[in-house]
Structures are given as C-alpha cells and as structure tokens.
Coordinates of C-alpha atoms in Angstrom, one line a residue:
M1 CA 28.5 62.9 6.7
S2 CA 32.0 62.1 5.8
T3 CA 32.9 62.2 2.1
E4 CA 36.5 61.1 2.4
T5 CA 38.0 59.3 -0.6
E6 CA 39.8 56.0 -0.2
A7 CA 43.1 57.8 -0.5
E8 CA 42.2 60.1 2.3
Q9 CA 41.2 57.3 4.7
P10 CA 43.7 56.3 7.5
A11 CA 45.9 53.4 6.6
A12 CA 44.1 51.1 9.1
A13 CA 40.9 51.7 7.2
R14 CA 42.4 51.0 3.8
C15 CA 44.5 47.9 4.6
P16 CA 42.6 44.9 6.0
V17 CA 44.0 43.4 9.2
A18 CA 43.9 39.7 10.2
F19 CA 40.8 38.6 12.2
P20 CA 40.0 36.9 14.5
L21 CA 42.9 37.8 16.7
R22 CA 42.2 35.5 19.6
Q23 CA 44.9 32.8 19.3
P24 CA 46.6 30.3 21.6
G25 CA 49.6 31.8 23.4
R26 CA 48.5 35.4 22.9
P27 CA 47.0 37.7 25.6
F28 CA 43.3 38.5 25.7
P29 CA 42.2 41.1 24.8
P30 CA 44.6 41.1 21.9
P31 CA 47.1 44.0 22.1
E32 CA 46.1 45.0 18.5
Y33 CA 42.8 46.4 20.0
A34 CA 44.7 49.3 21.5
E35 CA 46.5 50.0 18.2
Y36 CA 43.1 50.1 16.4
R37 CA 41.6 52.4 19.0
A38 CA 44.6 54.8 18.7
G39 CA 43.8 55.1 15.0
G40 CA 40.6 56.7 15.9
C41 CA 38.3 55.0 13.3
P42 CA 37.0 51.6 12.4
V43 CA 39.5 49.1 11.0
R44 CA 38.9 47.0 7.9
S45 CA 39.2 43.3 8.3
E46 CA 38.1 40.0 6.8
L47 CA 35.9 37.2 8.2
P48 CA 35.0 34.0 6.4
S49 CA 31.7 35.6 5.5
G50 CA 33.4 38.6 4.0
P51 CA 34.8 42.1 4.8
V52 CA 33.8 43.8 8.0
W53 CA 34.6 47.0 10.0
L54 CA 36.1 46.4 13.5
V55 CA 34.9 49.1 16.0
T56 CA 37.1 49.4 19.1
R57 CA 36.5 52.7 20.8
H58 CA 34.1 52.7 23.7
E59 CA 32.2 55.7 22.3
D60 CA 31.9 54.2 18.9
V61 CA 30.8 50.8 20.1
R62 CA 28.0 52.3 22.1
A63 CA 27.0 54.4 19.0
V64 CA 26.9 51.2 16.8
L65 CA 24.8 49.4 19.3
T66 CA 22.2 52.2 19.4
D67 CA 22.1 53.5 15.9
P68 CA 18.8 52.5 14.1
R69 CA 20.7 52.5 10.8
I70 CA 22.6 49.5 12.0
S71 CA 20.9 46.1 12.3
A72 CA 21.2 43.0 14.5
D73 CA 19.2 41.0 12.0
P74 CA 21.4 38.2 10.4
S75 CA 19.0 37.9 7.5
K76 CA 20.1 41.4 6.2
P77 CA 22.5 41.3 3.3
G78 CA 26.2 41.6 4.4
F79 CA 25.6 40.4 8.0
P80 CA 29.0 39.0 9.3
K81 CA 29.8 35.6 10.7
A82 CA 32.7 34.8 13.0
A83 CA 33.3 31.4 11.3
R84 CA 32.7 29.9 7.9
T85 CA 29.3 28.7 9.0
G86 CA 27.0 29.4 12.0
G87 CA 26.3 32.7 13.5
A88 CA 23.1 34.1 15.0
P89 CA 20.0 32.2 13.6
S90 CA 17.4 34.1 11.6
Q91 CA 13.7 34.1 12.6
H92 CA 13.1 31.6 9.8
E93 CA 15.5 29.2 11.4
V94 CA 14.6 29.8 15.1
P95 CA 11.5 31.9 15.6
G96 CA 11.8 33.7 18.9
W97 CA 15.5 34.2 18.8
F98 CA 14.8 37.9 19.6
V99 CA 18.3 39.2 20.1
A100 CA 18.6 38.9 16.3
L101 CA 15.6 41.2 15.8
D102 CA 15.5 45.0 15.4
P103 CA 12.9 47.3 16.9
P104 CA 9.9 47.4 17.0
E105 CA 9.6 43.6 16.8
H106 CA 12.5 43.1 19.2
G107 CA 10.5 45.1 21.8
R108 CA 7.6 42.8 21.7
F109 CA 9.7 39.9 23.1
R110 CA 11.6 42.1 25.5
K111 CA 8.4 43.6 27.0
T112 CA 7.1 40.1 27.7
L113 CA 10.4 39.0 29.4
I114 CA 11.5 42.1 31.3
P115 CA 9.3 41.4 34.4
E116 CA 11.1 38.1 34.9
F117 CA 14.5 39.7 35.2
T118 CA 14.0 42.7 37.4
V119 CA 16.2 43.4 40.5
R120 CA 13.2 42.4 42.7
K121 CA 12.6 39.1 40.8
V122 CA 16.3 38.2 41.0
R123 CA 16.4 39.0 44.7
E124 CA 13.7 36.5 45.2
L125 CA 15.9 33.9 43.5
R126 CA 18.8 34.4 45.9
P127 CA 17.9 31.5 48.2
V128 CA 17.6 29.1 45.2
I129 CA 21.0 30.3 43.9
Q130 CA 22.6 30.0 47.3
Q131 CA 21.2 26.4 47.7
I132 CA 22.6 25.4 44.3
V133 CA 26.0 26.9 45.1
D134 CA 26.2 25.1 48.4
E135 CA 25.1 21.8 47.0
R136 CA 27.8 21.9 44.3
I137 CA 30.5 22.7 46.9
D138 CA 29.1 19.9 49.1
A139 CA 29.6 17.5 46.2
M140 CA 33.1 18.8 45.5
L141 CA 34.2 18.3 49.1
A142 CA 32.6 14.9 49.3
A143 CA 34.6 13.8 46.2
G144 CA 38.0 14.6 47.6
T145 CA 40.5 17.4 47.6
S146 CA 40.8 18.3 43.9
A147 CA 38.4 19.0 41.1
D148 CA 38.0 20.6 37.7
L149 CA 36.2 23.7 38.8
V150 CA 34.6 24.3 35.4
E151 CA 33.0 20.9 35.4
S152 CA 32.2 20.7 39.1
F153 CA 31.2 24.3 39.8
A154 CA 31.4 27.1 37.2
L155 CA 29.3 25.3 34.6
P156 CA 26.7 23.5 36.8
V157 CA 25.8 26.4 39.0
P158 CA 24.4 28.7 36.2
S159 CA 23.0 25.6 34.4
L160 CA 21.0 24.6 37.4
V161 CA 19.9 28.1 38.1
I162 CA 18.5 28.7 34.6
S163 CA 17.0 25.2 34.6
S164 CA 15.2 26.0 37.8
L165 CA 14.0 29.4 36.5
L166 CA 12.7 27.9 33.2
G167 CA 11.4 24.7 34.8
V168 CA 13.8 22.3 33.0
P169 CA 14.5 19.1 35.0
K170 CA 17.9 18.9 36.6
A171 CA 18.4 15.5 35.0
D172 CA 18.4 17.1 31.5
R173 CA 21.3 19.5 32.2
D174 CA 24.0 17.4 30.5
F175 CA 21.8 17.2 27.4
F176 CA 21.5 20.9 26.8
E177 CA 25.1 21.7 27.9
D178 CA 26.4 19.3 25.3
R179 CA 24.2 20.9 22.5
T180 CA 25.2 24.3 23.6
R181 CA 28.9 23.5 23.3
V182 CA 28.3 22.7 19.7
L183 CA 26.5 25.9 19.0
V184 CA 29.2 28.2 20.6
R185 CA 32.2 26.4 19.1
L186 CA 33.6 28.2 16.0
S187 CA 34.8 24.9 14.5
S188 CA 31.4 23.3 14.5
T189 CA 30.0 22.5 11.0
D190 CA 26.6 23.5 9.7
E191 CA 25.4 19.9 10.1
Q192 CA 26.5 19.8 13.7
R193 CA 24.9 23.1 14.5
D194 CA 21.7 22.2 12.7
E195 CA 21.4 18.9 14.6
A196 CA 22.1 20.6 17.9
T197 CA 19.5 23.2 17.2
R198 CA 16.8 20.7 16.1
A199 CA 17.5 18.5 19.2
L200 CA 17.1 21.5 21.5
L201 CA 13.9 22.7 19.8
R202 CA 12.4 19.2 19.9
Y203 CA 13.2 18.9 23.6
L204 CA 11.8 22.3 24.4
G205 CA 8.7 21.7 22.3
R206 CA 7.9 18.6 24.3
L207 CA 8.6 20.4 27.5
I208 CA 6.2 23.2 26.5
Q209 CA 3.5 20.6 25.7
I210 CA 3.9 19.2 29.2
K211 CA 3.7 22.6 30.9
Q212 CA 0.6 23.5 28.8
R213 CA -1.1 20.5 30.4
R214 CA 0.5 20.8 33.9
P215 CA 1.8 24.4 34.5
G216 CA 4.3 24.9 37.2
D217 CA 5.9 27.8 39.1
D218 CA 8.4 28.6 36.4
L219 CA 9.2 31.0 33.6
I220 CA 8.0 28.8 30.7
S221 CA 4.7 28.2 32.4
R222 CA 4.2 32.0 33.0
L223 CA 5.1 32.8 29.4
I224 CA 2.5 30.2 28.2
A225 CA -0.1 31.9 30.5
A226 CA 0.8 35.3 29.2
G227 CA -0.3 34.3 25.7
T228 CA 1.9 36.8 23.9
L229 CA 4.2 34.3 22.1
S230 CA 3.4 31.5 19.6
R231 CA 4.5 28.0 20.5
Q232 CA 7.3 28.2 18.0
E233 CA 8.4 31.6 19.4
L234 CA 8.3 30.2 22.9
S235 CA 10.6 27.4 22.0
G236 CA 13.1 29.8 20.5
V237 CA 12.9 32.2 23.4
S238 CA 13.4 29.3 25.8
M239 CA 16.4 28.0 23.8
L240 CA 18.0 31.4 23.8
L241 CA 17.5 31.9 27.6
L242 CA 18.8 28.3 28.2
I243 CA 22.0 28.9 26.2
A244 CA 22.7 32.5 27.2
G245 CA 21.7 31.8 30.8
H246 CA 24.5 29.4 31.6
E247 CA 27.3 29.6 29.1
T248 CA 28.4 33.3 29.6
T249 CA 28.0 33.1 33.4
A250 CA 30.0 29.9 33.6
N251 CA 32.9 31.5 31.7
N252 CA 32.7 34.6 34.0
I253 CA 32.7 32.5 37.1
G254 CA 35.7 30.4 36.0
L255 CA 37.9 33.3 35.0
G256 CA 36.9 35.3 38.1
V257 CA 38.1 32.5 40.3
V258 CA 41.5 32.5 38.6
Q259 CA 41.7 36.3 39.1
L260 CA 40.8 36.1 42.8
L261 CA 43.2 33.3 43.4
S262 CA 45.9 35.6 42.0
N263 CA 44.6 38.6 43.9
P264 CA 43.2 37.2 47.2
Q265 CA 43.0 40.7 48.7
W266 CA 39.9 41.2 46.7
V267 CA 38.0 38.1 47.9
G268 CA 34.7 39.1 49.5
D269 CA 34.8 42.6 48.1
D270 CA 31.4 43.5 46.6
R271 CA 33.0 45.6 43.8
I272 CA 34.8 42.7 42.1
V273 CA 31.8 41.5 40.0
E274 CA 31.6 44.7 37.9
E275 CA 35.3 44.9 37.4
L276 CA 35.5 41.2 36.4
L277 CA 32.8 41.7 33.8
R278 CA 34.7 44.6 32.3
Y279 CA 38.1 43.0 32.6
Y280 CA 37.3 39.7 30.9
S281 CA 34.5 40.8 28.5
V282 CA 33.8 37.2 27.6
A283 CA 31.2 38.1 25.0
D284 CA 33.6 40.1 22.9
L285 CA 32.4 38.6 19.6
V286 CA 28.6 38.4 20.1
A287 CA 27.3 41.8 19.0
F288 CA 27.7 41.5 15.2
R289 CA 25.9 44.1 13.1
V290 CA 25.4 45.3 9.5
A291 CA 24.7 48.8 8.2
V292 CA 21.3 49.0 6.5
E293 CA 21.9 52.7 5.5
D294 CA 25.1 54.6 5.0
V295 CA 26.3 55.6 8.5
E296 CA 29.3 57.5 9.9
V297 CA 31.2 55.7 12.8
G298 CA 34.2 57.4 14.4
G299 CA 34.4 59.9 11.5
H300 CA 34.4 57.1 8.9
L301 CA 31.7 56.3 6.4
I302 CA 30.4 52.8 6.5
R303 CA 28.2 51.9 3.5
A304 CA 24.9 50.1 3.6
G305 CA 25.4 46.4 3.4
E306 CA 28.8 46.4 5.1
G307 CA 29.3 44.3 8.2
I308 CA 30.3 45.8 11.5
V309 CA 31.9 44.0 14.5
P310 CA 31.8 46.2 17.7
L311 CA 34.5 44.6 19.8
I312 CA 33.2 44.5 23.4
A313 CA 36.6 43.7 25.0
A314 CA 38.2 46.6 23.1
A315 CA 35.6 49.1 24.3
N316 CA 36.0 47.8 27.9
H317 CA 39.7 48.4 27.7
D318 CA 39.5 51.8 26.2
D319 CA 41.9 54.0 28.2
A320 CA 39.9 57.1 27.4
V321 CA 37.2 55.7 29.7
F322 CA 39.1 53.3 32.1
A323 CA 42.5 54.4 33.5
A324 CA 45.1 51.6 33.1
P325 CA 42.4 49.3 31.6
D326 CA 44.6 46.2 31.6
R327 CA 45.0 46.3 35.4
F328 CA 42.4 44.5 37.5
D329 CA 41.2 47.1 39.9
P330 CA 37.8 46.8 41.7
E331 CA 38.2 50.2 43.2
R332 CA 37.7 51.8 39.8
S333 CA 34.2 52.8 38.6
A334 CA 33.4 50.2 36.0
R335 CA 29.7 50.5 35.6
S336 CA 30.0 52.2 32.2
H337 CA 31.3 48.9 30.7
V338 CA 29.5 47.3 27.8
A339 CA 30.0 43.7 28.9
F340 CA 26.2 43.2 28.6
G341 CA 25.9 45.2 25.4
Y342 CA 24.2 48.6 25.3
G343 CA 20.9 50.1 24.2
V344 CA 17.8 48.1 23.4
H345 CA 19.7 44.9 23.1
Q346 CA 21.4 45.1 26.5
C347 CA 21.4 41.7 28.2
L348 CA 18.1 41.0 29.9
G349 CA 19.7 38.6 32.4
Q350 CA 22.4 41.0 33.7
N351 CA 20.9 41.2 37.2
L352 CA 20.8 37.4 37.4
V353 CA 24.4 37.1 36.2
R354 CA 25.7 39.6 38.8
V355 CA 23.9 37.8 41.7
E356 CA 25.2 34.4 40.6
M357 CA 28.8 35.6 40.3
E358 CA 28.6 37.4 43.7
I359 CA 27.2 34.3 45.5
A360 CA 29.5 31.9 43.8
Y361 CA 32.7 33.8 44.7
K362 CA 31.7 34.6 48.3
T363 CA 30.5 31.1 49.1
L364 CA 33.3 29.3 47.3
F365 CA 36.2 31.2 49.1
A366 CA 34.4 31.2 52.4
R367 CA 33.9 27.4 52.4
I368 CA 37.2 26.4 50.8
P369 CA 39.7 29.1 52.0
S370 CA 42.6 26.8 51.0
L371 CA 41.6 26.7 47.4
T372 CA 44.5 26.9 45.0
L373 CA 45.3 26.3 41.3
A374 CA 46.7 22.8 40.5
V375 CA 48.6 24.1 37.5
P376 CA 50.3 27.4 36.6
V377 CA 48.0 30.1 35.2
S378 CA 49.9 29.9 31.9
E379 CA 48.9 26.2 31.5
L380 CA 45.2 26.8 31.9
P381 CA 43.3 25.8 28.7
L382 CA 41.5 28.9 27.4
K383 CA 38.7 29.0 24.9
Y384 CA 40.3 30.3 21.9
D385 CA 38.0 28.3 19.7
G386 CA 34.7 29.7 21.0
V387 CA 32.5 32.6 20.3
L388 CA 32.7 33.3 24.1
F389 CA 36.0 33.6 25.9
G390 CA 36.6 31.4 29.0
L391 CA 38.2 28.2 30.3
H392 CA 37.8 24.7 29.1
E393 CA 39.1 23.4 32.5
L394 CA 40.1 24.8 35.8
P395 CA 42.0 22.2 37.9
V396 CA 42.1 23.2 41.6
T397 CA 43.1 21.6 44.9
W398 CA 42.5 22.3 48.6
K399 CA 43.5 21.0 52.0

C-alpha cells in the first residue's frame, strides 16, 4: 500500500482540475484525458457534491470497477454526483435500481435478469427489431425527403424495442421518453427529477397490476411469474431497463450515423459496432464510485469515503491499449473496450444494443443510400448538458 505524503504526490494529484470537461465547442473526449493518463495516477477534481478522484487509464478503470473495496452504492458517504442534485437513486428512493447495489445483493437481481439478455434470446428478437427499423424508415420516406434522424429514427427504434420487450404499449413511448430526458439532463432540479421518477413508477405500478391479472409474452410478465422480486423492486427494475434500454442506444445510433456518413467506406462492415462503442463511449460519466476502504489505484492511495469517477471515454482512448485511439478504425481489435462497464456491473443489455445498432445501420444505408447531412458536422447540436453524450438533433436529407 502506498504511503506517499502529499508533498510526494504528483502535481496532478495535489492540484484539483476543473470538471466536468465536456463543454460546447470542445472535442469529446476532452484532450485533458490524455494529459491525465500520462500522469500515471488518479487526478484530483471537484464536483458539486465534493472532491473526487478522476481515473483515466484503461487498466485503472477496470481495477476500480472490480475492486470490492470500491462501492457503486450512492447511499455510501462520499458518493459523488455529476451535478448539484440528482445522481443514481438509492434503494430507499427506487427499490430495484440494482446497478446502484454492491454484491451480493446486486447478484440477486442480475441472476433473475441474465436469462432475458443472452445471445440466444437477443437473436430471437432480431425479426422484431428488423420490423421496427423498417417501419420507422417507411414513415420517414412517406413524410418527404428530410428528417431529424434523432426524432424519427435513432430514438424511436430502441424505445420501441425496449417497449416491446417489456410489454409497454407503443402509445406510451412519448410519455417515458419525456420523463427520461428529465432524469438524464444535468440541469434538471431535484423537484423535476422527483416528479419524473414518481410519474414513471406510478405508470409502471399500474402496468404491473394489469399484467398480474392478464400476463403477456413479455419480460415484465415473466419477472412477475418468477416471483423473485417484490412489486416495488419490479417497478424499479422495469424503470431502469426502460431508461437504460433506449437512451444509450439512441445516442450510439445517432453518433454512428454521423461517423458512417463521414466514412462511407465502412458502411455494411460488421466490425463498425464495436469500434463505434469504443470511439464514442457515450456513457463516460455513469460509473461513479466511492471507496469504502483505503485502496490504491494507479499507485495512489485513495482514502475510504473519497469519491471516484472512472472515466469510460478516457479508458477507451488509452493509447497503451488502442493504437491511435482518436482515429475511427473498425479494423482494430476493440473488444477490450469498457463502453459497457466491466466486472459484475457490466451492462446486461449489451447483446441487445449491438444487434440494434447493427440492424439500424445496415438497413438505413441500404434503404436510403443517398442519405446525407443537412448541416455541417460542426453545427450538429451535441449533448453537452447530459449524463450521456450524444446528439439532440440530426438533420438529414435524401433524394
């Protein structure tokens, strides 16, 4: 265990740096990430919730995400928040929000859900995903020769897929998308977040009641039949899947379309999905942690009660792992990326995300080969104000 004094610490560890670094007009990932990695140790920073350690090296990020002395539980003292308010809800606030639990309790939820997201299960969903993608493209083509691809395609495709999987009526998609936007926006107030959370939980509670009386061929009905979750936990799990199941995928689809329009030689290549996940790392700020015991990370001692932010995009652009990481290159081996996290909290829905992205790109460019951006890339409105990186809008045209 390191016993270095403050005077012996690298300058980056002693002098807090500004955070967050995602700002309008600046590249993403921020160039400072490379500077922090070069320092070889965590970097001290400040969030509205207090001081934190930024972890940027691929090796160290994976270590943070697997160390049992580091907790994902936001109820632990010192747990960081990206904004003045908000952050991951505790079990008291949203029972069943299992990504904010540590083992062994986290494993109880994961064991129940794993069978629903296997490669085989997702393969069975391919016809449903394909139909949804085709229907959205049909609607775009019927409406004219231009569209906001976020509103017309990138967002509705994963929304409709997760709705179908959970058994949520299509007609209610606008309702949960609107509430989700409140929850992932850094500028939302506690009051706005609380109301959005209550509205979603009320809605899901009613939906669960309906499915208890009239089960269907959907995930919520199967979870009810399994009997391993309480009704409150089932509402929280459903809310988590509903939010995580469409917001991250929508951002990946939108950004991926921009990349492929700029690099059409990669359209149709099966390797693009993995590289897009690594390259954009839209969930850069989701894996917040806190040390519950003293722990050494990157040769630096982090004390119990100190917040830790493992920066996903920084790890995925670590040149010690990925050669020329700022270059989009589907020919590289990108499978070691941490876009879905790492360890016991690795994203359950990663197989579903991959298939949705693959089908979305192949079908979109096959059916609309003349697709082009309606504005320069530099004018696209990026999500600098969200927990997740992505596009607010993606104006496109076609012949």
